[in-house]
CSV table of C-alpha atoms and ligand atoms in Angstrom, one decimal:
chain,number,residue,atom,x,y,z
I,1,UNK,CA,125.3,85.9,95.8
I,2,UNK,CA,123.0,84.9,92.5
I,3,UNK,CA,120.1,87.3,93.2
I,4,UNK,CA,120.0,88.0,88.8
I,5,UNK,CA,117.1,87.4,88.2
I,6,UNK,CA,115.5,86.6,91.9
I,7,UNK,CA,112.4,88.6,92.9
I,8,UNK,CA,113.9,91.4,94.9
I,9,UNK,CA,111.9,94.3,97.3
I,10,UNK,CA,113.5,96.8,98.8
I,11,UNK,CA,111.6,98.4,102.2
I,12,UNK,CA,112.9,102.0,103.3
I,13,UNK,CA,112.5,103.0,107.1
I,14,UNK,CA,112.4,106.7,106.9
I,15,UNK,CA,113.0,108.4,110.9
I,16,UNK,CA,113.7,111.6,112.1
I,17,UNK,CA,117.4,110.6,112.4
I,18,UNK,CA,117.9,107.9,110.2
I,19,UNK,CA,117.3,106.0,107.0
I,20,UNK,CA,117.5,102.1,106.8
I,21,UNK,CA,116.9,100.0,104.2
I,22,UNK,CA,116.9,96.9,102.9
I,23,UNK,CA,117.2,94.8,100.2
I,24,UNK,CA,115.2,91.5,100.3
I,25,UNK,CA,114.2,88.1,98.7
I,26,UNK,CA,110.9,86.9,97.6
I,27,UNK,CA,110.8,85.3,101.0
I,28,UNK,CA,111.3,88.5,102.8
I,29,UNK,CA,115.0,87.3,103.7
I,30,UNK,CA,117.5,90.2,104.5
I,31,UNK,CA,120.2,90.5,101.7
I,32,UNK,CA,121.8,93.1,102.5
I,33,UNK,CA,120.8,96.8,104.6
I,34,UNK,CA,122.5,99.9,104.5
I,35,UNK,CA,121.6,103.2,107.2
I,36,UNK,CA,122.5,106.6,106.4
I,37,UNK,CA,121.6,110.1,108.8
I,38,UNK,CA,118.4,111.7,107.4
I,39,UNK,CA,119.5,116.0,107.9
I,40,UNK,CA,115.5,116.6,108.2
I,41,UNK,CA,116.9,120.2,108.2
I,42,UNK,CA,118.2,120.1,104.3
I,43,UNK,CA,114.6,119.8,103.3
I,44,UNK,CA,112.7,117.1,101.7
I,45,UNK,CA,114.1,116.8,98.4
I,46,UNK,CA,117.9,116.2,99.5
I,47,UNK,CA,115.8,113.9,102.0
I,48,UNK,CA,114.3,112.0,98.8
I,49,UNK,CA,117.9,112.0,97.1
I,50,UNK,CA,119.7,110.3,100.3
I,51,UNK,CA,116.7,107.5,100.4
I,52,UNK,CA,117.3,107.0,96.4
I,53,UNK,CA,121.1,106.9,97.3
I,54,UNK,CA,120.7,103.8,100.1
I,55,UNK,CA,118.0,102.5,97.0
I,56,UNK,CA,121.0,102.7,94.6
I,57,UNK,CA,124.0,101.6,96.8
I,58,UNK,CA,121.9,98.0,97.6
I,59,UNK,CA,121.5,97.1,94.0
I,60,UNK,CA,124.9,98.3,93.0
I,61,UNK,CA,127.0,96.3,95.8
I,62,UNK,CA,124.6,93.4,95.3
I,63,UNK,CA,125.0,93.3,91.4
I,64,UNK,CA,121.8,93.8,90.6
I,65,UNK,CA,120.2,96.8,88.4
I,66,UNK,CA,116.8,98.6,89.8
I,67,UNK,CA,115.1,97.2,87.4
I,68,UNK,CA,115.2,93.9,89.1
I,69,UNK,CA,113.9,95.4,92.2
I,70,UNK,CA,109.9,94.1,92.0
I,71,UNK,CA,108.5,97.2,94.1
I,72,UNK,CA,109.6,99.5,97.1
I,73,UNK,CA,108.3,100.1,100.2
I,74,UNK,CA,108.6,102.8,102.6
I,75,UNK,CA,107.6,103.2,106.1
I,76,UNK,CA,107.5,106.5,107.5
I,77,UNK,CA,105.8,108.8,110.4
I,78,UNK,CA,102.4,109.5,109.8
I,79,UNK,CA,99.5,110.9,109.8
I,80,UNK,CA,100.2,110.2,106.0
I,81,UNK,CA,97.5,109.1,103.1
I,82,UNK,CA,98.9,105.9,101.6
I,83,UNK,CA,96.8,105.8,98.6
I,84,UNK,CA,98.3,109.1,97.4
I,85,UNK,CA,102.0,108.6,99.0
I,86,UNK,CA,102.0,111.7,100.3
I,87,UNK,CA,103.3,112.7,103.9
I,88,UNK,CA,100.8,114.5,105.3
I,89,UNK,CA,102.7,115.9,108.8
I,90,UNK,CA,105.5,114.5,110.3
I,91,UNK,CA,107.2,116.8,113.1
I,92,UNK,CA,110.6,114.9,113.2
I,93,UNK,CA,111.1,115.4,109.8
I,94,UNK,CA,109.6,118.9,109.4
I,95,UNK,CA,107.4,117.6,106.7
I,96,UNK,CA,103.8,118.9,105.6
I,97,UNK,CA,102.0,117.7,102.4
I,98,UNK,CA,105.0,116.4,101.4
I,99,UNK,CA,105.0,113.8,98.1
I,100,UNK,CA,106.5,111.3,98.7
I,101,UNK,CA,106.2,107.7,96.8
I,102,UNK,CA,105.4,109.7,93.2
I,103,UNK,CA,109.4,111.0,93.4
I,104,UNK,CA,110.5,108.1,94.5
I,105,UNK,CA,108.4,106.0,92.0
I,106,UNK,CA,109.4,108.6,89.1
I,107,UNK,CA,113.2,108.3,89.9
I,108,UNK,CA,113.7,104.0,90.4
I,109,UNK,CA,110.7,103.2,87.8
I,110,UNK,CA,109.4,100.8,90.0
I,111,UNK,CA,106.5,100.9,92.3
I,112,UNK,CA,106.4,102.7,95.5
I,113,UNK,CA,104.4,102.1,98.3
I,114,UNK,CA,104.4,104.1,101.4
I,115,UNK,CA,102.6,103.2,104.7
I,116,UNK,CA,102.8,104.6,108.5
I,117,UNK,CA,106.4,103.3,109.8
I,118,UNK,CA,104.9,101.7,113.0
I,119,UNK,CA,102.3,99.9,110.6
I,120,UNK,CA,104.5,98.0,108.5
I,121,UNK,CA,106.6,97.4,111.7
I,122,UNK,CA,103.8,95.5,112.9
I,123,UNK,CA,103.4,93.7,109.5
I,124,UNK,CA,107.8,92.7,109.9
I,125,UNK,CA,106.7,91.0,113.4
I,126,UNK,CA,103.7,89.4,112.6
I,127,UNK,CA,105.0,88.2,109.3
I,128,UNK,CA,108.6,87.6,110.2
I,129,UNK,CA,109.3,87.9,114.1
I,130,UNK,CA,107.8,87.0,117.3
I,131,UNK,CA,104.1,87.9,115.9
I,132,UNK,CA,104.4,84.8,113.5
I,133,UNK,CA,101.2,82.7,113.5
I,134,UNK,CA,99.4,85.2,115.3
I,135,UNK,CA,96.1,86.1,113.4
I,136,UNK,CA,94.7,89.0,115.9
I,137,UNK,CA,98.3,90.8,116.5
I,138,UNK,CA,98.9,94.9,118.4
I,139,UNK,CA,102.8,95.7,117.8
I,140,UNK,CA,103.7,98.0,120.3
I,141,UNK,CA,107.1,100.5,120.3
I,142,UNK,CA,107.7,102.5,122.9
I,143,UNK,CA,110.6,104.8,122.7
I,144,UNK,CA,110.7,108.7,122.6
I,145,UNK,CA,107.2,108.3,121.8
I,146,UNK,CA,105.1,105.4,121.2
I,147,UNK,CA,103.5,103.8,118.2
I,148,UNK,CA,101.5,101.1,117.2
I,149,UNK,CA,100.1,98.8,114.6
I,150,UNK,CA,97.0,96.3,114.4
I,151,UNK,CA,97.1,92.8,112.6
I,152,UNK,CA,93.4,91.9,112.4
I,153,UNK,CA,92.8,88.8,110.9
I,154,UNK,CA,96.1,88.4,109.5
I,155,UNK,CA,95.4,91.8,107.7
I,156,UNK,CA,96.9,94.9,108.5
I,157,UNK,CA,94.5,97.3,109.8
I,158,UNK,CA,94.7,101.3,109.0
I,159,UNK,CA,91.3,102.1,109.6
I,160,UNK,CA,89.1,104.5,107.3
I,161,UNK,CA,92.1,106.6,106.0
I,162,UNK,CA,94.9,105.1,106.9
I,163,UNK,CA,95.5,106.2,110.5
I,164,UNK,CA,94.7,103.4,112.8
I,165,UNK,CA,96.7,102.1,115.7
I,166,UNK,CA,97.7,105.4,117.6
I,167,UNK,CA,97.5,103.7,120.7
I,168,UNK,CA,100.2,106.1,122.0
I,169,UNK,CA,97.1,109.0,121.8
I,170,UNK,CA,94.4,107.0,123.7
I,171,UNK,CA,93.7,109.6,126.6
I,172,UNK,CA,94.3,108.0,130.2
I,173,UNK,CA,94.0,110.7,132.5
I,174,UNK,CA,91.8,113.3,131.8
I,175,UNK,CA,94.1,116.5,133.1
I,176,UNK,CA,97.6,114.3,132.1
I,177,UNK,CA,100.2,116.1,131.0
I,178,UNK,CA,100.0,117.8,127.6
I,179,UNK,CA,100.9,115.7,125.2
I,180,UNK,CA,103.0,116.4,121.9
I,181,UNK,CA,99.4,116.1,119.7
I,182,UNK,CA,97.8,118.3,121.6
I,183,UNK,CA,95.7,116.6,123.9
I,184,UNK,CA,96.3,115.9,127.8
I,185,UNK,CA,96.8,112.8,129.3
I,186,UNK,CA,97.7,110.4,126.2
I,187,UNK,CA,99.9,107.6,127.3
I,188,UNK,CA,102.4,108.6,125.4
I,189,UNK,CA,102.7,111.8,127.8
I,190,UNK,CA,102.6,109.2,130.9
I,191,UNK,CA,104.8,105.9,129.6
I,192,UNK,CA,107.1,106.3,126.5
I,193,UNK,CA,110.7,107.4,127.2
I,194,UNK,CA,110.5,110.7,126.9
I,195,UNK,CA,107.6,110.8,129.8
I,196,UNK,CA,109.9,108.7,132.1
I,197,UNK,CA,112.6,110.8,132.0
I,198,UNK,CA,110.8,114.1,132.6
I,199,UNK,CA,109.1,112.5,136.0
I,200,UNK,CA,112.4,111.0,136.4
I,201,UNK,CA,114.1,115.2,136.4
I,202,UNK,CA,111.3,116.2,138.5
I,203,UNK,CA,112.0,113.8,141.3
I,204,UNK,CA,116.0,114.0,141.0
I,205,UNK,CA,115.2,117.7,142.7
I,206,UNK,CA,112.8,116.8,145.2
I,207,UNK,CA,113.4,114.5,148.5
I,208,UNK,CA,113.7,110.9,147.7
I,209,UNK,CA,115.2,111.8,144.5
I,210,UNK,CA,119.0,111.8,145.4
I,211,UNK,CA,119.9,108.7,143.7
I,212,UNK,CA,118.7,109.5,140.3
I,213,UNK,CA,120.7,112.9,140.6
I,214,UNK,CA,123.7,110.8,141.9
I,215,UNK,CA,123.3,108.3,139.0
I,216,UNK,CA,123.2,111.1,136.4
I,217,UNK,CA,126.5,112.8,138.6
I,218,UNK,CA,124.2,115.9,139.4
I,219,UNK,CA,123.3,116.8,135.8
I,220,UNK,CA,119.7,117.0,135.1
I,221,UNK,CA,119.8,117.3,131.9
I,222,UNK,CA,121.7,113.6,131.7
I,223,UNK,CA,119.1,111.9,132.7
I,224,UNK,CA,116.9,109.9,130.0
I,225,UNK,CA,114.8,106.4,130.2
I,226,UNK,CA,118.0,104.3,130.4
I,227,UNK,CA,119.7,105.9,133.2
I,228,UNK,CA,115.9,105.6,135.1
I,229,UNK,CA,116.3,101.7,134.0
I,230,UNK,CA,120.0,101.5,135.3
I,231,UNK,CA,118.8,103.2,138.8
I,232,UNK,CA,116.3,100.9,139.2
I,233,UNK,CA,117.8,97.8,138.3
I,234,UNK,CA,120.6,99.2,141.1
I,235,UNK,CA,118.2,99.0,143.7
I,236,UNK,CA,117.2,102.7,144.2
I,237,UNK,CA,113.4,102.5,144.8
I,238,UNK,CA,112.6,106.5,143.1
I,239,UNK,CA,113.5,105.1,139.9
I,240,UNK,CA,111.7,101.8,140.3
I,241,UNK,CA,108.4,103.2,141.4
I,242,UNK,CA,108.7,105.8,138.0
I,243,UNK,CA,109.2,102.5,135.6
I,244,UNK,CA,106.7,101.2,137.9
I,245,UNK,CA,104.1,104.0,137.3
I,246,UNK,CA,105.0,104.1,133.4
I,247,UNK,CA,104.8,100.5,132.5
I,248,UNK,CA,101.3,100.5,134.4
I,249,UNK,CA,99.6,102.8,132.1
I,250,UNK,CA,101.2,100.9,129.2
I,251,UNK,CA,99.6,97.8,131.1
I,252,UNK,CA,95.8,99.6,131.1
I,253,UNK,CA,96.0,100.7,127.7
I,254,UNK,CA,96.9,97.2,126.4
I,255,UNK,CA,94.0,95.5,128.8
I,256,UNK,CA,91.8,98.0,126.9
I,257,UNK,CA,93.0,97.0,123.8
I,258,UNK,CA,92.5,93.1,124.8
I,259,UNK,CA,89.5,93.6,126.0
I,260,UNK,CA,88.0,95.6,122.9
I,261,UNK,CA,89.9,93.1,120.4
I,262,UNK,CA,90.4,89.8,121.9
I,263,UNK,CA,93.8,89.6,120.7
I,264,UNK,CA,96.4,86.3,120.3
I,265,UNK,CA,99.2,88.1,120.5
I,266,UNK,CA,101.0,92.1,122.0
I,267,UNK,CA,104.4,92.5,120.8
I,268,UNK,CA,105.9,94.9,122.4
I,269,UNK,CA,109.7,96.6,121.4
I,270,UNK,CA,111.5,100.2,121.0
I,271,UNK,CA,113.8,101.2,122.9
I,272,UNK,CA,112.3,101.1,126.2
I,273,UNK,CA,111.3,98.1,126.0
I,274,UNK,CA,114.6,96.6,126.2
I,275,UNK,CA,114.2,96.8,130.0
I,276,UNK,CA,112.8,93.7,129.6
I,277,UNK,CA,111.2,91.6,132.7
I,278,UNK,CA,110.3,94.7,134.3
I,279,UNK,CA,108.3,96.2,131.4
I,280,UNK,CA,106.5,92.9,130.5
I,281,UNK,CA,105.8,91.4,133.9
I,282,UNK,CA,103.6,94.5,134.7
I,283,UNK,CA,102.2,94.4,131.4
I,284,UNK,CA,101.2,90.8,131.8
I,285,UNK,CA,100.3,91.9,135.6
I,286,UNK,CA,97.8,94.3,134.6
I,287,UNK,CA,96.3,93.1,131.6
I,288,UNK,CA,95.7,90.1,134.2
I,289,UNK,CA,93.9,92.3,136.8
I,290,UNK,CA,91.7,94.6,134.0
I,291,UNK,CA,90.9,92.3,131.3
I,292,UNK,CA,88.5,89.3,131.4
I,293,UNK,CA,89.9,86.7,132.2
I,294,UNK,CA,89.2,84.5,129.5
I,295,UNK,CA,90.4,87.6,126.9
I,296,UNK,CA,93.4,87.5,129.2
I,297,UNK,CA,94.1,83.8,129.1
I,298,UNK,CA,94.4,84.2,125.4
I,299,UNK,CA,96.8,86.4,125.0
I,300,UNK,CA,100.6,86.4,124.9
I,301,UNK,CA,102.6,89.0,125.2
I,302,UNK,CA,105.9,89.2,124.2
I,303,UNK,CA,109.3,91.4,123.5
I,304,UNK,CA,109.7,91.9,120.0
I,305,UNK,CA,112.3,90.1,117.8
I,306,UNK,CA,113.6,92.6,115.3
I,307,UNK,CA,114.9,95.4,116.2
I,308,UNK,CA,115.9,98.2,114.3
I,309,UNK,CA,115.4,95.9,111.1
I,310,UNK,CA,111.6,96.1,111.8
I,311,UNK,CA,110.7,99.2,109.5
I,312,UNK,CA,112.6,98.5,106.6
I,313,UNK,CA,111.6,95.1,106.3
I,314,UNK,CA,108.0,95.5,107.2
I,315,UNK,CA,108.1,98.5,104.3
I,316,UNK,CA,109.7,95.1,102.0
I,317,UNK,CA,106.5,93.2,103.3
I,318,UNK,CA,104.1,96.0,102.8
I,319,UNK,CA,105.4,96.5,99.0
I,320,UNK,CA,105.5,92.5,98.6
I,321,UNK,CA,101.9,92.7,99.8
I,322,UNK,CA,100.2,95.4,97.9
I,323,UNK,CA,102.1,94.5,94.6
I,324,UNK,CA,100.9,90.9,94.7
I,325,UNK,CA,97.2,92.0,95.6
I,326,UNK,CA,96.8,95.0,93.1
I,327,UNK,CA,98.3,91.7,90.4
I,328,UNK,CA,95.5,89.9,91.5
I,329,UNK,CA,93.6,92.7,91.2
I,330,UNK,CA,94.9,93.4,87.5
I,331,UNK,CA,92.1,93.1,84.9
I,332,UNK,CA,90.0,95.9,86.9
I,333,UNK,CA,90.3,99.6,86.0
I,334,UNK,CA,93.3,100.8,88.3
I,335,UNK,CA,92.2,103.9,89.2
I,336,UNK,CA,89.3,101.9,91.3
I,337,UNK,CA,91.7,99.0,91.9
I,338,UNK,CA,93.7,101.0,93.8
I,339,UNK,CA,91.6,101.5,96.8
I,340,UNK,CA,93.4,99.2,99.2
I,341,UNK,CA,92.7,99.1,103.0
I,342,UNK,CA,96.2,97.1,103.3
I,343,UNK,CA,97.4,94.3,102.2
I,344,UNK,CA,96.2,90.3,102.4
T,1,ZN,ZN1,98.8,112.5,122.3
């Protein structure tokens, strides 16, 4: 392979059920990945020694020693402070307060940076998939939930402490359903996967909603987003008006976002998004009808190009990113130094 020597980054995707990482070039290209299951349940410390165990099983099949590895990145659910590497609540993994990058750091020797996983997703796409050349960039996922990330002049944007980008949270309807934060009405309540197939259980049992029963052979509990997306694509018109409904609000809340940032570029991918023409053409559709029209002229929006590669290489790109600016930066007192708001 002849990575000795080669500048090497590894970028960890830390989720509720998985890890993935990576192993990448200088030029953020994909060596070699590995996945293992997370077990939020043993607790965070077996957590930290299964993400060390992917760290070790990259450099050891690839030839290479840790030491060669330049900096590591990790992406994981927020809210989290990246300046201290410290998860500060993440349901999915049980987490609160927990440390995070100082272990990880203190066990490879190498430096460890740790940013919101939907963040440096948006970083892998703008930098690396269908976001490339876009300078004003919103990465969207929508899956269980939904999650975002803001390029702003090329830059990643995390706001005042790291939290920016939750456009899963903006409130669209004032009594909404409850959402899993707290508040009522967020979109993620009305459009990620999770919302689709709860409206999608409530109308199996009423009239009208036989053929989403029939599709999930009578079991309620069977039905998810997918089997909504498979019902509609098979003509039965429940199903269609649920994605319909769904894909609206995700339509709105990205004319918002056009309208307040006059963006080049929405990427949009997860799980749900996989759908495909049905998702974006009401996306495109609405952002048409709410937006101006010259902020919607400028704007393309488009299906992501990733996949489940997104985190950990957008966790490689982060670490690339805040490694090469804290070198520029070197000659300053760290301790001040290291108030970043993102990378260059
Ligand atoms: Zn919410």
């Amino acid at each position: 392979m002849g990575i000795e020597g080669a500048s090497l980054f590894i970028g960890v995707d830390l989720g509720g059920t998985k890890i993935a990482s990576a192993l990448v070039d200088a030029d953020m290209r994909m060596i070699d990945r590995v996945r293992v299951a997370t077990r939020p349940e043993e607790g965070p410390s077996a957590v930290i020694g299964r993400m060390l165990d992917t760290v070790q099983d990259l450099t050891l099949r690839n030839g290479c020693g840790v030491g060669e590895v330049r900096a590591l990145g990790i992406g994981c659910p927020g809210p989290l402070d990246p300046k201290t590497g410290i998860v500060l609540d993440a349901p999915n993994l049980m987490w609160k307060d927990v440390s995070l990058a100082a272990p990880m750091a203190e066990a490879t020797g190498r430096p460890v940076y740790l940013e919101n996983d939907a963040n440096v997703a948006a970083l892998a796409e703008n930098r690396l998939g269908a976001g490339r050349g876009a300078r004003n960039m919103m990465y969207i996922t929508v899956s269980t939930g939904i999650g975002s990330g803001l390029i702003l002049g090329s830059k990643l944007y995390v706001g005042a402490a790291g939290s920016a980008g939750e456009l899963g949270h903006v409130t669209m309807v004032a009594d909404g359903p409850l959402c899993g934060c707290g508040n009522r009405g967020c979109l993620e309540s009305l459009a990620s996967g999770t919302a689709i197939a709860r409206r999608a259980r409530e109308t199996a049992v009423r009239p009208g909603g036989e053929g989403i029963l029939k599709a999930a052979c009578g079991d309620i509990n069977a039905i998810d987003a997918s089997l909504v997306a498979s019902a509609a694509a098979a003509g039965d018109a429940a199903a269609a008006a649920i994605l319909r409904d769904a894909f609206e609000y995700l339509g709105i809340a990205v004319a918002n976002v056009v309208n307040l940032l006059n963006l080049d570029m929405v990427v949009i991918g997860g799980g749900v998004a996989r759908v495909g023409d049905v998702l974006f053409d009401t996306v495109r559709r609405l952002v048409k009808l709410r937006s101006f029209a010259c902020l919607a002229r400028d704007v393309l929006i488009v299906p992501a190009s990733l996949g489940a590669d997104a985190g950990a290489l957008g966790a490689a790109c982060y670490a690339a990113e805040r490694l090469a600016r804290e070198e520029r930066d070197a000659g300053c007192d760290p301790s001040i130094c290291h108030d970043l708001e993102g990378p260059e």
